[in-house]
Structure formats: C-alpha cells, structure tokens
C-alpha positions as semicolon CSV with decimal commas, in nm:
position;residue;x (nm);y (nm);z (nm)
1;M;3,126;-8,160;-2,910
2;S;3,360;-8,122;-3,230
3;A;3,350;-7,827;-3,426
4;A;3,229;-8,062;-3,710
5;S;2,933;-8,196;-3,514
6;R;2,861;-7,799;-3,394
7;A;2,841;-7,705;-3,767
8;P;2,529;-7,873;-3,840
9;L;2,364;-7,693;-3,513
10;R;2,472;-7,361;-3,673
11;S;2,351;-7,421;-3,966
12;N;2,044;-7,549;-3,856
13;R;1,997;-7,251;-3,663
14;S;2,056;-6,978;-3,968
15;N;1,784;-7,192;-4,174
16;R;1,527;-7,130;-3,892
17;T;1,623;-6,762;-3,857
18;A;1,569;-6,720;-4,241
19;D;1,225;-6,862;-4,195
20;V;1,134;-6,666;-3,924
21;R;1,247;-6,368;-4,117
22;V;1,031;-6,446;-4,443
23;R;0,726;-6,536;-4,250
24;A;0,757;-6,218;-4,100
25;R;0,813;-6,048;-4,447
26;S;0,525;-6,227;-4,512
27;R;0,278;-6,112;-4,249
28;A;0,381;-5,736;-4,314
29;V;0,267;-5,777;-4,668
30;G;-0,053;-5,971;-4,618
31;A;-0,140;-5,685;-4,322
32;V;-0,095;-5,403;-4,598
33;R;-0,284;-5,586;-4,885
34;A;-0,575;-5,627;-4,645
35;A;-0,560;-5,299;-4,502
36;V;-0,612;-5,160;-4,833
37;G;-0,914;-5,396;-4,920
38;A;-1,085;-5,302;-4,580
39;A;-1,022;-4,945;-4,689
40;A;-1,217;-4,999;-5,015
41;A;-1,458;-5,247;-4,845
42;A;-1,517;-4,953;-4,597
43;L;-1,585;-4,742;-4,861
44;L;-1,879;-4,932;-5,046
45;V;-2,014;-5,030;-4,720
46;S;-2,332;-4,885;-4,837
47;A;-2,290;-5,008;-5,223
48;C;-2,592;-5,038;-5,419
49;S;-2,854;-4,837;-5,190
50;S;-3,095;-4,601;-5,366
51;G;-2,985;-4,314;-5,150
52;G;-2,743;-4,235;-4,908
53;T;-2,649;-3,949;-4,638
54;S;-2,356;-3,658;-4,655
55;G;-2,224;-3,436;-4,498
56;G;-2,239;-2,992;-4,519
57;G;-2,178;-2,715;-4,390
58;G;-1,891;-2,649;-4,138
59;Q;-1,554;-2,732;-4,260
60;T;-1,663;-2,925;-4,540
61;G;-1,721;-2,641;-4,780
62;F;-2,055;-2,769;-4,944
63;I;-2,398;-2,703;-4,853
64;T;-2,663;-3,027;-4,917
65;G;-3,002;-2,975;-5,043
66;S;-3,308;-3,157;-4,974
67;D;-3,297;-3,348;-5,249
68;G;-2,995;-3,512;-5,163
69;I;-2,759;-3,321;-5,406
70;A;-2,506;-3,136;-5,219
71;T;-2,287;-2,833;-5,407
72;A;-1,984;-2,649;-5,323
73;K;-1,911;-2,288;-5,443
74;R;-1,714;-2,151;-5,710
75;G;-1,383;-2,087;-5,475
76;E;-1,465;-2,340;-5,220
77;R;-1,434;-2,679;-5,434
78;A;-1,154;-2,939;-5,443
79;D;-0,960;-3,037;-5,752
80;A;-1,106;-3,389;-5,881
81;P;-0,826;-3,665;-5,823
82;E;-0,617;-3,807;-6,093
83;L;-0,871;-4,041;-6,268
84;S;-0,712;-4,269;-6,552
85;G;-0,653;-4,633;-6,659
86;K;-0,785;-4,898;-6,855
87;T;-1,198;-4,880;-6,986
88;V;-1,429;-5,139;-6,941
89;D;-1,381;-5,216;-7,320
90;G;-1,007;-5,241;-7,312
91;G;-0,914;-4,874;-7,390
92;Q;-0,744;-4,599;-7,198
93;L;-0,854;-4,316;-7,020
94;D;-0,762;-3,991;-6,845
95;V;-1,035;-3,763;-6,709
96;A;-0,791;-3,449;-6,706
97;D;-0,792;-3,480;-7,079
98;Y;-1,147;-3,361;-7,069
99;R;-1,041;-3,019;-6,922
100;G;-1,217;-2,717;-7,033
101;K;-1,576;-2,959;-7,019
102;V;-1,818;-3,023;-6,790
103;V;-1,783;-3,408;-6,677
104;V;-2,074;-3,585;-6,536
105;L;-1,897;-3,883;-6,362
106;N;-2,110;-4,207;-6,244
107;V;-2,025;-4,485;-6,029
108;W;-2,169;-4,796;-6,089
109;G;-2,147;-5,151;-6,122
110;S;-2,394;-5,440;-6,311
111;W;-2,488;-5,576;-6,033
112;C;-2,630;-5,298;-5,866
113;P;-2,989;-5,261;-5,951
114;P;-3,016;-4,867;-5,877
115;C;-2,719;-4,866;-6,132
116;R;-2,965;-5,058;-6,380
117;A;-3,232;-4,822;-6,307
118;E;-3,072;-4,520;-6,381
119;A;-2,868;-4,605;-6,702
120;K;-3,107;-4,506;-6,938
121;N;-3,141;-4,156;-6,803
122;F;-2,756;-4,092;-6,835
123;E;-2,760;-4,178;-7,172
124;K;-3,085;-4,021;-7,288
125;V;-2,923;-3,688;-7,100
126;Y;-2,586;-3,749;-7,247
127;Q;-2,703;-3,762;-7,578
128;D;-2,893;-3,418;-7,485
129;V;-2,601;-3,217;-7,333
130;K;-2,269;-3,402;-7,520
131;D;-2,246;-3,079;-7,758
132;Q;-2,248;-2,833;-7,506
133;G;-1,932;-2,915;-7,351
134;V;-1,994;-3,209;-7,132
135;Q;-1,877;-3,560;-7,167
136;F;-2,005;-3,831;-6,940
137;V;-1,742;-4,090;-6,780
138;G;-1,836;-4,404;-6,591
139;I;-1,641;-4,557;-6,307
140;N;-1,724;-4,916;-6,313
141;T;-1,672;-5,127;-5,960
142;R;-1,657;-5,426;-5,831
143;D;-1,719;-5,636;-6,075
144;T;-1,445;-5,861;-6,099
145;S;-1,419;-5,903;-6,474
146;T;-1,495;-5,659;-6,773
147;G;-1,770;-5,898;-6,899
148;P;-2,063;-5,827;-6,678
149;A;-1,980;-5,458;-6,690
150;R;-1,971;-5,458;-7,138
151;A;-2,300;-5,671;-7,104
152;F;-2,433;-5,410;-6,928
153;E;-2,334;-5,124;-7,130
154;K;-2,447;-5,327;-7,440
155;D;-2,844;-5,378;-7,232
156;Y;-2,858;-5,025;-7,161
157;E;-2,705;-4,901;-7,477
158;V;-2,428;-4,698;-7,295
159;T;-2,225;-4,513;-7,537
160;Y;-1,996;-4,285;-7,334
161;P;-1,668;-4,487;-7,171
162;S;-1,628;-4,603;-6,820
163;L;-1,327;-4,663;-6,636
164;Y;-1,274;-5,037;-6,498
165;D;-1,220;-4,997;-6,127
166;P;-1,296;-5,342;-5,982
167;A;-1,128;-5,266;-5,651
168;G;-1,232;-4,931;-5,607
169;R;-0,918;-4,733;-5,595
170;L;-0,983;-4,460;-5,790
171;M;-1,296;-4,361;-5,528
172;L;-1,052;-4,410;-5,272
173;R;-0,833;-4,112;-5,442
174;F;-1,106;-3,825;-5,353
175;E;-0,996;-3,629;-5,041
176;K;-1,173;-3,711;-4,732
177;G;-1,433;-3,451;-4,627
178;T;-1,475;-3,305;-4,974
179;L;-1,780;-3,383;-5,240
180;N;-1,644;-3,762;-5,275
181;P;-1,830;-4,086;-5,385
182;Q;-1,928;-4,287;-5,105
183;A;-2,185;-4,515;-5,223
184;V;-2,307;-4,740;-5,536
185;P;-2,421;-4,558;-5,761
186;S;-2,305;-4,177;-5,696
187;T;-2,268;-3,953;-5,937
188;L;-2,048;-3,612;-5,958
189;V;-2,011;-3,316;-6,164
190;I;-1,690;-3,192;-6,234
191;D;-1,697;-2,840;-6,358
192;R;-1,488;-2,666;-6,624
193;D;-1,180;-2,605;-6,431
194;G;-1,161;-2,962;-6,275
195;K;-1,315;-2,918;-5,976
196;V;-1,570;-3,113;-5,790
197;A;-1,888;-2,924;-5,781
198;A;-2,156;-3,140;-5,710
199;R;-2,288;-3,481;-5,591
200;T;-2,501;-3,706;-5,489
201;L;-2,565;-4,063;-5,363
202;Q;-2,851;-4,164;-5,468
203;A;-3,018;-4,327;-5,821
204;L;-3,113;-4,050;-6,051
205;S;-3,439;-4,008;-6,264
206;E;-3,365;-3,815;-6,586
207;E;-3,545;-3,519;-6,443
208;K;-3,321;-3,511;-6,136
209;L;-2,981;-3,543;-6,327
210;R;-3,080;-3,305;-6,557
211;K;-3,131;-3,069;-6,237
212;M;-2,786;-3,144;-6,090
213;L;-2,618;-3,021;-6,432
214;A;-2,817;-2,757;-6,537
215;P;-2,622;-2,498;-6,339
216;Y;-2,299;-2,610;-6,489
217;L;-2,382;-2,588;-6,858
218;Q;-2,375;-2,216;-6,891
219;P;-2,052;-2,018;-6,771
220;E;-2,066;-1,978;-6,392
221;K;-2,079;-1,624;-6,260
C-alpha cells in the first residue's frame, strides 16, 4: 500500500479517536448533571408533605420536641449557609444582609397544598412581628417558572420576599446533620447571629408558628 493510500486511513482513525473522546466527555458532563439532579430530587423526596421526621440528640446538636419543632442551644447552632440570588419578583436578595435580625425562612412551592394552607398564617405573623427585628424570607422551589410563584404571592397577599430556587440548590447548601430543610414545606428560624436555631418539617398553624418564633424575639440568655 502506498503512502498516499495510507494517509486517508490514518485520517479516519484520527477522526474516530476524536469522536470517541467527544462522546466520553459528553457522557462525563451528563453524569455530573444527573448526580446534581439526583441529589436535589433525593432532598425533596418527601416534598409537599404535611409533616416529617427529623433527627435529634447524639452528635446532631439539636433536640426535636413532641410538637415536631427541633431546636439547638446557643453554642451548638450551625451557621446558616450563603443564601442569595434572584427573587420571585426579579430582584436580588442576600439573607446575610439581615444579620442582627431574626430570620424566619420558609421553603414553599405554589404546587404544594400544605404551603397554600400555611401561607396566610405566615403573612399574618410577619405583619405582627416585623417591627421587632424579624424578617421573613421564602425559598420558592420546584416551580419551573416564576409565574405560578408570583400568582401564589398575589393570591395569599404575601409581602415578604422569596428567593427563586427551582432546582433546590439553596437547600443543598445546608450542612448535613444540622437543622436543614428536608421537605416542602420546611421552616427554619435563623437567630440574630446568623445561626440556625430551630426547624420544623411541617405546615404550620398561626399558633404553632408563633410558638416556634417566640423564644427568639427577646434577647437570649
């Protein structure tokens, strides 16, 4: 075989090798994306439940009461992670800007019946306590666009802001084994030092929300 006839064969082999490398890279990228999606899906596997279970005692640093509210003592609380990004209404929000206030963080979705059941309770309590150094912030998740989320806020007259987190990535930032959100809805109380003080994995009545928040309205000893 002449050198001229071997050249196309070498070219074909090179093209096939390049194609294999491209396909391998594509599979690797796809695997990473799938892993991220699976992690978010696993986190929200109990999504839209009216209750949930949570750990306590041992090395977790928190205790869950019979009312389903888990709390951590001062000195045993984990720092809240960075929670920032676009809001449902198109603005920008960084929870760290509320340092010095008590932050009530509520994870919700417009598609979630328990979230609809508790929405008016949250707005009512927020109006009552916002002048006491308290800020409510929502995390809207698994809504594929902001339209349904904005409609939800309008229907239930929600005035406090919500971060838009359709893939649940903000929820994944909470350290495993701490008071992290594990369901939709979930509600957390972040103390004035930016640490997670309480959590519940259930829809809240007005009474239970007030009970959860009350210990943090006055300076803690």
